[in-house]
Amino acid sequence: MDVHPDLEPIAFLLGHWEGAGVIGYPTMESANFGQEIIFEHNGKPFLSYRSRTWLLDQQGQKVRPLASESGFWRVQPERQIEVMLAHPTGIIEIYVGEVVFHKIELITDVVARTVTSKDYSAGKRLYGLVNGNLMYAYEMAAVGHPLQDHASAELKKVAD
Ligand code: HEM
């Protein structure tokens, strides 16, 4: 099935990616995690996205599931993009941003939380394709701390 022409600026994301990264925050111990990301399309002008992560031990073996998220990536005119993500932790985010070549910068426009979710107020993500690998850095403002690093990772494409 042909990719919808509107998706051309972010078509480089399509596929099944696997890799590893690092998490940290002032309130927690840093740790290594493994990640799987899947970007799919169905011919319509959005990408479906899902991500799963696992805590990794020193040997790189999976210990237990960590964060997961899923949503949709929509391209607007002038290479503006809108991303909607839902998290099992009771948080929903709407990001807005821009695609410049193989770099995508996203900032939360809206965050909604269930009454029981952790205090989370903003996120910022930078995705880039570097030597064919998908790399990203994620910053968050949460539990009384201003926007700062929480996760970053590098993933290889393992299937189209
Ligand atoms: C690669 C993705 C991510 C991984 C592997 C990850 C992992 C973790 C871990 C292990 C913790 C500390 C223990 C825990 O509370 O479970 C944590 C805390 C937290 N994470 Fe993430 N996280 C990721 C992405 C996110 C995202 C996208 C958000 C927001 C939508 C988020 C929000 C938080 C919050 C609010 C805390 C609580 C901090 C605290 O209470 O001290 N995380 N994360």
JSON list of N, CA and C in Angstrom, two decimals, residues 46-90:
[
{"chain": "A", "resi": 46, "resn": "PHE", "atom": "N", "xyz": [-1.65, 9.51, 8.55]},
{"chain": "A", "resi": 46, "resn": "PHE", "atom": "CA", "xyz": [-1.08, 9.50, 9.90]},
{"chain": "A", "resi": 46, "resn": "PHE", "atom": "C", "xyz": [-0.26, 8.23, 10.08]},
{"chain": "A", "resi": 47, "resn": "LEU", "atom": "N", "xyz": [0.69, 8.26, 11.00]},
{"chain": "A", "resi": 47, "resn": "LEU", "atom": "CA", "xyz": [1.41, 7.05, 11.38]},
{"chain": "A", "resi": 47, "resn": "LEU", "atom": "C", "xyz": [0.87, 6.56, 12.72]},
{"chain": "A", "resi": 48, "resn": "SER", "atom": "N", "xyz": [0.69, 5.24, 12.82]},
{"chain": "A", "resi": 48, "resn": "SER", "atom": "CA", "xyz": [0.38, 4.64, 14.13]},
{"chain": "A", "resi": 48, "resn": "SER", "atom": "C", "xyz": [1.71, 4.32, 14.79]},
{"chain": "A", "resi": 49, "resn": "TYR", "atom": "N", "xyz": [1.78, 4.57, 16.10]},
{"chain": "A", "resi": 49, "resn": "TYR", "atom": "CA", "xyz": [3.05, 4.43, 16.82]},
{"chain": "A", "resi": 49, "resn": "TYR", "atom": "C", "xyz": [2.84, 3.63, 18.08]},
{"chain": "A", "resi": 50, "resn": "ARG", "atom": "N", "xyz": [3.73, 2.69, 18.36]},
{"chain": "A", "resi": 50, "resn": "ARG", "atom": "CA", "xyz": [3.74, 2.10, 19.69]},
{"chain": "A", "resi": 50, "resn": "ARG", "atom": "C", "xyz": [5.17, 1.80, 20.13]},
{"chain": "A", "resi": 51, "resn": "SER", "atom": "N", "xyz": [5.37, 1.93, 21.42]},
{"chain": "A", "resi": 51, "resn": "SER", "atom": "CA", "xyz": [6.70, 1.73, 21.99]},
{"chain": "A", "resi": 51, "resn": "SER", "atom": "C", "xyz": [6.59, 0.91, 23.27]},
{"chain": "A", "resi": 52, "resn": "ARG", "atom": "N", "xyz": [7.53, -0.04, 23.42]},
{"chain": "A", "resi": 52, "resn": "ARG", "atom": "CA", "xyz": [7.63, -0.80, 24.67]},
{"chain": "A", "resi": 52, "resn": "ARG", "atom": "C", "xyz": [9.07, -0.73, 25.14]},
{"chain": "A", "resi": 53, "resn": "THR", "atom": "N", "xyz": [9.27, -0.71, 26.44]},
{"chain": "A", "resi": 53, "resn": "THR", "atom": "CA", "xyz": [10.63, -0.69, 26.99]},
{"chain": "A", "resi": 53, "resn": "THR", "atom": "C", "xyz": [10.76, -1.73, 28.11]},
{"chain": "A", "resi": 54, "resn": "TRP", "atom": "N", "xyz": [12.01, -2.10, 28.35]},
{"chain": "A", "resi": 54, "resn": "TRP", "atom": "CA", "xyz": [12.32, -3.07, 29.41]},
{"chain": "A", "resi": 54, "resn": "TRP", "atom": "C", "xyz": [13.54, -2.59, 30.17]},
{"chain": "A", "resi": 55, "resn": "LEU", "atom": "N", "xyz": [13.54, -2.85, 31.46]},
{"chain": "A", "resi": 55, "resn": "LEU", "atom": "CA", "xyz": [14.76, -2.66, 32.25]},
{"chain": "A", "resi": 55, "resn": "LEU", "atom": "C", "xyz": [15.77, -3.71, 31.81]},
{"chain": "A", "resi": 56, "resn": "LEU", "atom": "N", "xyz": [17.01, -3.30, 31.60]},
{"chain": "A", "resi": 56, "resn": "LEU", "atom": "CA", "xyz": [18.07, -4.26, 31.24]},
{"chain": "A", "resi": 56, "resn": "LEU", "atom": "C", "xyz": [19.03, -4.41, 32.40]},
{"chain": "A", "resi": 57, "resn": "ASP", "atom": "N", "xyz": [19.53, -5.66, 32.60]},
{"chain": "A", "resi": 57, "resn": "ASP", "atom": "CA", "xyz": [20.56, -5.86, 33.64]},
{"chain": "A", "resi": 57, "resn": "ASP", "atom": "C", "xyz": [21.94, -5.57, 33.03]},
{"chain": "A", "resi": 58, "resn": "GLN", "atom": "N", "xyz": [23.00, -5.78, 33.83]},
{"chain": "A", "resi": 58, "resn": "GLN", "atom": "CA", "xyz": [24.36, -5.45, 33.38]},
{"chain": "A", "resi": 58, "resn": "GLN", "atom": "C", "xyz": [24.75, -6.23, 32.13]},
{"chain": "A", "resi": 59, "resn": "GLN", "atom": "N", "xyz": [24.16, -7.42, 31.96]},
{"chain": "A", "resi": 59, "resn": "GLN", "atom": "CA", "xyz": [24.47, -8.25, 30.79]},
{"chain": "A", "resi": 59, "resn": "GLN", "atom": "C", "xyz": [23.61, -7.91, 29.58]},
{"chain": "A", "resi": 60, "resn": "GLY", "atom": "N", "xyz": [22.73, -6.90, 29.76]},
{"chain": "A", "resi": 60, "resn": "GLY", "atom": "CA", "xyz": [21.86, -6.53, 28.65]},
{"chain": "A", "resi": 60, "resn": "GLY", "atom": "C", "xyz": [20.64, -7.43, 28.51]},
{"chain": "A", "resi": 61, "resn": "GLN", "atom": "N", "xyz": [20.36, -8.23, 29.55]},
{"chain": "A", "resi": 61, "resn": "GLN", "atom": "CA", "xyz": [19.17, -9.11, 29.51]},
{"chain": "A", "resi": 61, "resn": "GLN", "atom": "C", "xyz": [17.95, -8.35, 30.05]},
{"chain": "A", "resi": 62, "resn": "LYS", "atom": "N", "xyz": [16.77, -8.66, 29.49]},
{"chain": "A", "resi": 62, "resn": "LYS", "atom": "CA", "xyz": [15.54, -8.02, 29.93]},
{"chain": "A", "resi": 62, "resn": "LYS", "atom": "C", "xyz": [15.17, -8.47, 31.34]},
{"chain": "A", "resi": 63, "resn": "VAL", "atom": "N", "xyz": [14.89, -7.50, 32.22]},
{"chain": "A", "resi": 63, "resn": "VAL", "atom": "CA", "xyz": [14.54, -7.82, 33.61]},
{"chain": "A", "resi": 63, "resn": "VAL", "atom": "C", "xyz": [13.02, -7.75, 33.79]},
{"chain": "A", "resi": 64, "resn": "ARG", "atom": "N", "xyz": [12.41, -6.61, 33.38]},
{"chain": "A", "resi": 64, "resn": "ARG", "atom": "CA", "xyz": [10.96, -6.44, 33.51]},
{"chain": "A", "resi": 64, "resn": "ARG", "atom": "C", "xyz": [10.53, -5.27, 32.63]},
{"chain": "A", "resi": 65, "resn": "PRO", "atom": "N", "xyz": [9.24, -5.23, 32.27]},
{"chain": "A", "resi": 65, "resn": "PRO", "atom": "CA", "xyz": [8.77, -4.12, 31.44]},
{"chain": "A", "resi": 65, "resn": "PRO", "atom": "C", "xyz": [8.86, -2.79, 32.19]},
{"chain": "A", "resi": 66, "resn": "LEU", "atom": "N", "xyz": [9.22, -1.72, 31.45]},
{"chain": "A", "resi": 66, "resn": "LEU", "atom": "CA", "xyz": [9.13, -0.36, 32.00]},
{"chain": "A", "resi": 66, "resn": "LEU", "atom": "C", "xyz": [8.03, 0.38, 31.22]},
{"chain": "A", "resi": 67, "resn": "ALA", "atom": "N", "xyz": [8.29, 1.61, 30.83]},
{"chain": "A", "resi": 67, "resn": "ALA", "atom": "CA", "xyz": [7.25, 2.44, 30.20]},
{"chain": "A", "resi": 67, "resn": "ALA", "atom": "C", "xyz": [6.82, 1.89, 28.83]},
{"chain": "A", "resi": 68, "resn": "SER", "atom": "N", "xyz": [5.55, 2.12, 28.51]},
{"chain": "A", "resi": 68, "resn": "SER", "atom": "CA", "xyz": [5.08, 1.89, 27.13]},
{"chain": "A", "resi": 68, "resn": "SER", "atom": "C", "xyz": [4.19, 3.06, 26.77]},
{"chain": "A", "resi": 69, "resn": "GLU", "atom": "N", "xyz": [4.01, 3.28, 25.48]},
{"chain": "A", "resi": 69, "resn": "GLU", "atom": "CA", "xyz": [3.17, 4.40, 25.03]},
{"chain": "A", "resi": 69, "resn": "GLU", "atom": "C", "xyz": [2.70, 4.10, 23.63]},
{"chain": "A", "resi": 70, "resn": "SER", "atom": "N", "xyz": [1.56, 4.69, 23.25]},
{"chain": "A", "resi": 70, "resn": "SER", "atom": "CA", "xyz": [1.11, 4.50, 21.87]},
{"chain": "A", "resi": 70, "resn": "SER", "atom": "C", "xyz": [0.32, 5.72, 21.43]},
{"chain": "A", "resi": 71, "resn": "GLY", "atom": "N", "xyz": [0.22, 5.89, 20.11]},
{"chain": "A", "resi": 71, "resn": "GLY", "atom": "CA", "xyz": [-0.53, 7.04, 19.61]},
{"chain": "A", "resi": 71, "resn": "GLY", "atom": "C", "xyz": [-0.41, 7.20, 18.12]},
{"chain": "A", "resi": 72, "resn": "PHE", "atom": "N", "xyz": [-0.60, 8.44, 17.69]},
{"chain": "A", "resi": 72, "resn": "PHE", "atom": "CA", "xyz": [-0.65, 8.76, 16.26]},
{"chain": "A", "resi": 72, "resn": "PHE", "atom": "C", "xyz": [0.18, 9.99, 15.96]},
{"chain": "A", "resi": 73, "resn": "TRP", "atom": "N", "xyz": [0.84, 9.96, 14.81]},
{"chain": "A", "resi": 73, "resn": "TRP", "atom": "CA", "xyz": [1.67, 11.09, 14.35]},
{"chain": "A", "resi": 73, "resn": "TRP", "atom": "C", "xyz": [1.02, 11.64, 13.10]},
{"chain": "A", "resi": 74, "resn": "ARG", "atom": "N", "xyz": [0.68, 12.94, 13.09]},
{"chain": "A", "resi": 74, "resn": "ARG", "atom": "CA", "xyz": [-0.02, 13.58, 11.99]},
{"chain": "A", "resi": 74, "resn": "ARG", "atom": "C", "xyz": [0.84, 14.71, 11.42]},
{"chain": "A", "resi": 75, "resn": "VAL", "atom": "N", "xyz": [0.93, 14.76, 10.08]},
{"chain": "A", "resi": 75, "resn": "VAL", "atom": "CA", "xyz": [1.71, 15.83, 9.45]},
{"chain": "A", "resi": 75, "resn": "VAL", "atom": "C", "xyz": [0.77, 16.91, 8.96]},
{"chain": "A", "resi": 76, "resn": "GLN", "atom": "N", "xyz": [1.12, 18.14, 9.23]},
{"chain": "A", "resi": 76, "resn": "GLN", "atom": "CA", "xyz": [0.34, 19.29, 8.79]},
{"chain": "A", "resi": 76, "resn": "GLN", "atom": "C", "xyz": [1.15, 20.09, 7.76]},
{"chain": "A", "resi": 77, "resn": "PRO", "atom": "N", "xyz": [0.53, 21.06, 7.08]},
{"chain": "A", "resi": 77, "resn": "PRO", "atom": "CA", "xyz": [1.27, 21.86, 6.11]},
{"chain": "A", "resi": 77, "resn": "PRO", "atom": "C", "xyz": [2.52, 22.50, 6.75]},
{"chain": "A", "resi": 78, "resn": "GLU", "atom": "N", "xyz": [3.46, 22.87, 5.90]},
{"chain": "A", "resi": 78, "resn": "GLU", "atom": "CA", "xyz": [4.70, 23.54, 6.35]},
{"chain": "A", "resi": 78, "resn": "GLU", "atom": "C", "xyz": [5.52, 22.65, 7.28]},
{"chain": "A", "resi": 79, "resn": "ARG", "atom": "N", "xyz": [5.38, 21.33, 7.12]},
{"chain": "A", "resi": 79, "resn": "ARG", "atom": "CA", "xyz": [6.17, 20.36, 7.90]},
{"chain": "A", "resi": 79, "resn": "ARG", "atom": "C", "xyz": [5.95, 20.47, 9.42]},
{"chain": "A", "resi": 80, "resn": "GLN", "atom": "N", "xyz": [4.78, 21.01, 9.77]},
{"chain": "A", "resi": 80, "resn": "GLN", "atom": "CA", "xyz": [4.41, 21.01, 11.20]},
{"chain": "A", "resi": 80, "resn": "GLN", "atom": "C", "xyz": [3.86, 19.63, 11.52]},
{"chain": "A", "resi": 81, "resn": "ILE", "atom": "N", "xyz": [4.12, 19.15, 12.75]},
{"chain": "A", "resi": 81, "resn": "ILE", "atom": "CA", "xyz": [3.52, 17.87, 13.06]},
{"chain": "A", "resi": 81, "resn": "ILE", "atom": "C", "xyz": [2.84, 17.86, 14.44]},
{"chain": "A", "resi": 82, "resn": "GLU", "atom": "N", "xyz": [1.88, 16.98, 14.55]},
{"chain": "A", "resi": 82, "resn": "GLU", "atom": "CA", "xyz": [1.10, 16.83, 15.78]},
{"chain": "A", "resi": 82, "resn": "GLU", "atom": "C", "xyz": [1.20, 15.36, 16.21]},
{"chain": "A", "resi": 83, "resn": "VAL", "atom": "N", "xyz": [1.50, 15.14, 17.48]},
{"chain": "A", "resi": 83, "resn": "VAL", "atom": "CA", "xyz": [1.65, 13.77, 17.98]},
{"chain": "A", "resi": 83, "resn": "VAL", "atom": "C", "xyz": [0.79, 13.61, 19.23]},
{"chain": "A", "resi": 84, "resn": "MET", "atom": "N", "xyz": [-0.03, 12.58, 19.23]},
{"chain": "A", "resi": 84, "resn": "MET", "atom": "CA", "xyz": [-0.89, 12.30, 20.39]},
{"chain": "A", "resi": 84, "resn": "MET", "atom": "C", "xyz": [-0.43, 10.98, 21.00]},
{"chain": "A", "resi": 85, "resn": "LEU", "atom": "N", "xyz": [-0.11, 10.99, 22.29]},
{"chain": "A", "resi": 85, "resn": "LEU", "atom": "CA", "xyz": [0.40, 9.78, 22.94]},
{"chain": "A", "resi": 85, "resn": "LEU", "atom": "C", "xyz": [-0.39, 9.48, 24.21]},
{"chain": "A", "resi": 86, "resn": "ALA", "atom": "N", "xyz": [-0.68, 8.20, 24.42]},
{"chain": "A", "resi": 86, "resn": "ALA", "atom": "CA", "xyz": [-1.33, 7.75, 25.65]},
{"chain": "A", "resi": 86, "resn": "ALA", "atom": "C", "xyz": [-0.39, 6.82, 26.40]},
{"chain": "A", "resi": 87, "resn": "HIS", "atom": "N", "xyz": [-0.39, 6.96, 27.72]},
{"chain": "A", "resi": 87, "resn": "HIS", "atom": "CA", "xyz": [0.49, 6.17, 28.58]},
{"chain": "A", "resi": 87, "resn": "HIS", "atom": "C", "xyz": [-0.35, 5.39, 29.59]},
{"chain": "A", "resi": 88, "resn": "PRO", "atom": "N", "xyz": [0.09, 4.17, 29.94]},
{"chain": "A", "resi": 88, "resn": "PRO", "atom": "CA", "xyz": [-0.68, 3.37, 30.91]},
{"chain": "A", "resi": 88, "resn": "PRO", "atom": "C", "xyz": [-0.62, 3.95, 32.32]},
{"chain": "A", "resi": 89, "resn": "THR", "atom": "N", "xyz": [0.19, 4.99, 32.52]},
{"chain": "A", "resi": 89, "resn": "THR", "atom": "CA", "xyz": [0.35, 5.62, 33.83]},
{"chain": "A", "resi": 89, "resn": "THR", "atom": "C", "xyz": [-0.70, 6.70, 34.08]},
{"chain": "A", "resi": 90, "resn": "GLY", "atom": "N", "xyz": [-1.69, 6.82, 33.19]},
{"chain": "A", "resi": 90, "resn": "GLY", "atom": "CA", "xyz": [-2.75, 7.80, 33.41]},
{"chain": "A", "resi": 90, "resn": "GLY", "atom": "C", "xyz": [-2.46, 9.15, 32.81]}
]
